CSV table of C-alpha atoms in Angstrom, one decimal:
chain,number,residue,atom,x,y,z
A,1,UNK,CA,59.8,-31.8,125.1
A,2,UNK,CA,60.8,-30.7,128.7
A,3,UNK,CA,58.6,-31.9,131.6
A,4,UNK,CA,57.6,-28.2,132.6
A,5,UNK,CA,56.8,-28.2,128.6
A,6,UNK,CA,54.5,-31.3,129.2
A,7,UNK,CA,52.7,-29.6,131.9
A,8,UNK,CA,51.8,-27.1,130.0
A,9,UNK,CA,50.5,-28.8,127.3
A,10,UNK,CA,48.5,-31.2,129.3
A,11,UNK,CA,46.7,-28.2,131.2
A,12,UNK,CA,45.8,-26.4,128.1
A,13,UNK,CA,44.3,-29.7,127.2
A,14,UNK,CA,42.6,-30.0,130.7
A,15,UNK,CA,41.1,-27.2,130.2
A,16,UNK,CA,39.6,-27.3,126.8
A,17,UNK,CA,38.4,-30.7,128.1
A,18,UNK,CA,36.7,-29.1,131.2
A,19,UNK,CA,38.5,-31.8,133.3
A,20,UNK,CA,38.4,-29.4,136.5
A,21,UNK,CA,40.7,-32.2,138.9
A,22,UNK,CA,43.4,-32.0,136.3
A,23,UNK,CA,43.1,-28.3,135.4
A,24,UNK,CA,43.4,-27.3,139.3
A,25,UNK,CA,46.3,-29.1,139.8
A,26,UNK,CA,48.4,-28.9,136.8
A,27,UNK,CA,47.7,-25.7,137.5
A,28,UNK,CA,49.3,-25.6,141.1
A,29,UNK,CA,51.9,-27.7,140.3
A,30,UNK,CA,52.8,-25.2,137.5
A,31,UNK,CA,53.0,-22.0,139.9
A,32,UNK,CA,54.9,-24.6,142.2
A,33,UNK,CA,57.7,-25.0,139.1
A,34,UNK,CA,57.5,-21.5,138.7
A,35,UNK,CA,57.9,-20.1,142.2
A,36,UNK,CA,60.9,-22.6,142.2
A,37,UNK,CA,62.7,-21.0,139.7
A,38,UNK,CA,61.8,-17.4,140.8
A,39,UNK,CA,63.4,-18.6,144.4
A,40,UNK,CA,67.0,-17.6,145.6
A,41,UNK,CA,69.1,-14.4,144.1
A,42,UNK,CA,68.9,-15.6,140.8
A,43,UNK,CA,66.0,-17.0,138.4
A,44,UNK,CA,66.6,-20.5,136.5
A,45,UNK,CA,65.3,-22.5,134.4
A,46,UNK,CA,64.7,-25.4,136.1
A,47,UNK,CA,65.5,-29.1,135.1
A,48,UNK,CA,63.4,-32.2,134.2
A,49,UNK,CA,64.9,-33.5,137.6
A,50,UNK,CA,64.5,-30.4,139.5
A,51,UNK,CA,60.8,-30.3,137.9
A,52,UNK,CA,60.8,-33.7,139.2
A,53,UNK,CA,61.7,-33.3,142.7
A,54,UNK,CA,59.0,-30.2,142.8
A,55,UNK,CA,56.3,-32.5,141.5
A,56,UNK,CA,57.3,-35.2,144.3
A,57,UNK,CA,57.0,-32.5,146.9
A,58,UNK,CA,53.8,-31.6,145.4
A,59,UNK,CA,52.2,-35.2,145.8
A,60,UNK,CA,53.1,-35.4,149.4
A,61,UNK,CA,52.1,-32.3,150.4
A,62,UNK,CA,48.4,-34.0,148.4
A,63,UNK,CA,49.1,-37.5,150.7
A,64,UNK,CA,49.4,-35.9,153.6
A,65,UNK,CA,46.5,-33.4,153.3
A,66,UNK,CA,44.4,-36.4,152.3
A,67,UNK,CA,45.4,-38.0,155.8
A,68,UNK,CA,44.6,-34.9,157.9
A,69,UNK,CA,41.1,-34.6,156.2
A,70,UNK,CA,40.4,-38.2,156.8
A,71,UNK,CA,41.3,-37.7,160.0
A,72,UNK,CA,39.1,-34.9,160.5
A,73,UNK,CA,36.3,-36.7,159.0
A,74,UNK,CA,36.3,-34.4,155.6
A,75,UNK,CA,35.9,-37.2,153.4
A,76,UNK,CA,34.9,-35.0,150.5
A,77,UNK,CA,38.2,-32.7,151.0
A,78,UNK,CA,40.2,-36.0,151.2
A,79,UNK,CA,39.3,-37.5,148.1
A,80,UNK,CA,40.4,-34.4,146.2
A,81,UNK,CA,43.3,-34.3,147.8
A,82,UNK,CA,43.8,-38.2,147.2
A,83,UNK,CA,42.5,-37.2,143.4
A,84,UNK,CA,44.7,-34.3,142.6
A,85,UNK,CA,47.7,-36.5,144.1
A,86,UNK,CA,46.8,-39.3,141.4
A,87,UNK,CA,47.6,-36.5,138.3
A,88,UNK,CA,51.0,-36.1,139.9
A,89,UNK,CA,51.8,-39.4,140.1
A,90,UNK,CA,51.1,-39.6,136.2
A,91,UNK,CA,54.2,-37.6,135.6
A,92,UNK,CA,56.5,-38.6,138.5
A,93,UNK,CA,59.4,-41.8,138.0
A,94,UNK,CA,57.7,-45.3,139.0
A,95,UNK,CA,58.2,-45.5,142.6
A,96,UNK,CA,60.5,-48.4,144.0
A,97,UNK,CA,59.2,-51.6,145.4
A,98,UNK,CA,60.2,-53.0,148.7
A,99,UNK,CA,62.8,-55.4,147.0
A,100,UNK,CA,64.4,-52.6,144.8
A,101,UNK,CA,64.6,-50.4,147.6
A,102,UNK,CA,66.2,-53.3,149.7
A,103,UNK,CA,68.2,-54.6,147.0
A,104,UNK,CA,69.8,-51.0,146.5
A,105,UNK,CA,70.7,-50.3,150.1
A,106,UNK,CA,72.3,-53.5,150.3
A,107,UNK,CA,74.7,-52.3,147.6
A,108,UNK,CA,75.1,-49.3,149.3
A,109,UNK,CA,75.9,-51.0,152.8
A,110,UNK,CA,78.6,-53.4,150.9
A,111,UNK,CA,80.2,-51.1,148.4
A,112,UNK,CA,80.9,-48.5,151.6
A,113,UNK,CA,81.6,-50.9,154.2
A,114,UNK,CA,79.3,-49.4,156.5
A,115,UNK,CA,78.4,-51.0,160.0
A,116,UNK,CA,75.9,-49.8,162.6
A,117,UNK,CA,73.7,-46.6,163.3
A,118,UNK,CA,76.3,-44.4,163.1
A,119,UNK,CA,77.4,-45.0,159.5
A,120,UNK,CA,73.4,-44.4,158.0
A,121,UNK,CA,74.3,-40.6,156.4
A,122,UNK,CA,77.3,-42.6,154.9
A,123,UNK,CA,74.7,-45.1,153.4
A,124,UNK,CA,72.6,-42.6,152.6
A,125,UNK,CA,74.6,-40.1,150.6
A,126,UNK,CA,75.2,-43.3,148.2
A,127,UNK,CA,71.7,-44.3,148.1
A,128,UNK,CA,69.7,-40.8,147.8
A,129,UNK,CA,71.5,-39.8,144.4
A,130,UNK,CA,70.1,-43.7,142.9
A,131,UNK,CA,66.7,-43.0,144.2
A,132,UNK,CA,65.9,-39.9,143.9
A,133,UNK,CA,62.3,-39.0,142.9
A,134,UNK,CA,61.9,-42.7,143.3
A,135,UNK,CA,60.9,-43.3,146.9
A,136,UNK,CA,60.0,-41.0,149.4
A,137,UNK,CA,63.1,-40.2,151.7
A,138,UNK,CA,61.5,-41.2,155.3
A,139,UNK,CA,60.8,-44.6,153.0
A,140,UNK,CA,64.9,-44.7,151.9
A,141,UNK,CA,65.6,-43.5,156.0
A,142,UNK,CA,63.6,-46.2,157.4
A,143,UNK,CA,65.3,-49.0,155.0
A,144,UNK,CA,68.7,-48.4,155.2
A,145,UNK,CA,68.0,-47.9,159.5
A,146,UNK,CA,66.6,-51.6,159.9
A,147,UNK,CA,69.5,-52.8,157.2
A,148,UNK,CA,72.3,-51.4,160.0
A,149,UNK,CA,70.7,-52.8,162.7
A,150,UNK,CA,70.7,-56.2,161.9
């Protein structure tokens, strides 16, 4: 069963449940998939991965709504926002921890012999195929930024 499959079958089951947080948004992330592969000349089917990397643009788009309600003092518009971005995460890769992350730029740094700012889209052409969906690129950016600088 494809991911896109999974979706599918979890909303119809939202739905007969009258879950209304989990119907909304596997319902938005599904027209998200789906205007993905409408996009460009052509239409595709679209990939576990590529589903993947829709559904991670998806939660931050919920993360950083959440903020900007919060920050507006819309607590109630937040907490959906923070809610709908918890059924995401339920179908995205377990995010890196700190020491992963580290651990794999490390590698990166050694295995291209890279030294100082100027080599970081050297680094990170190694490091964004290992981590993809897996930590948020600013995240990656920020890591392999204070690794060069030491």
């Amino acid at each position: 069963m494809t991911l896109k499959e999974k979706l599918e079958t979890d909303l119809a089951t939202a739905m007969k449940a009258r879950d209304e947080v989990r119907t909304r948004t596997l319902r938005m992330a599904l027209t998200a998939v789906k205007t993905e592969e409408v996009a460009g000349k052509q239409s595709r089917e679209l990939s576990d991965d590529d589903v993947v990397m829709v559904l991670t643009r998806e939660a931050k788009k919920r993360r950083e709504a959440a903020t900007a309600f919060g920050d507006a003092g819309r607590a109630e518009q937040a907490q959906a926002e923070r809610d709908e971005g918890a059924v995401l995460e339920k179908y995205l890769p377990a995010q890196l921890s700190d020491e992963e992350l580290m651990a794999l730029v490390a590698d990166a740094i050694a295995g291209t012999g890279a030294a100082g700012p100027r080599a970081m889209g050297q680094v990170m052409k190694v490091v964004n195929p290992k981590v993809a969906g897996r930590a948020e690129g600013g995240r990656v950016a920020a890591e392999v930024k204070r690794q060069l600088a030491e």
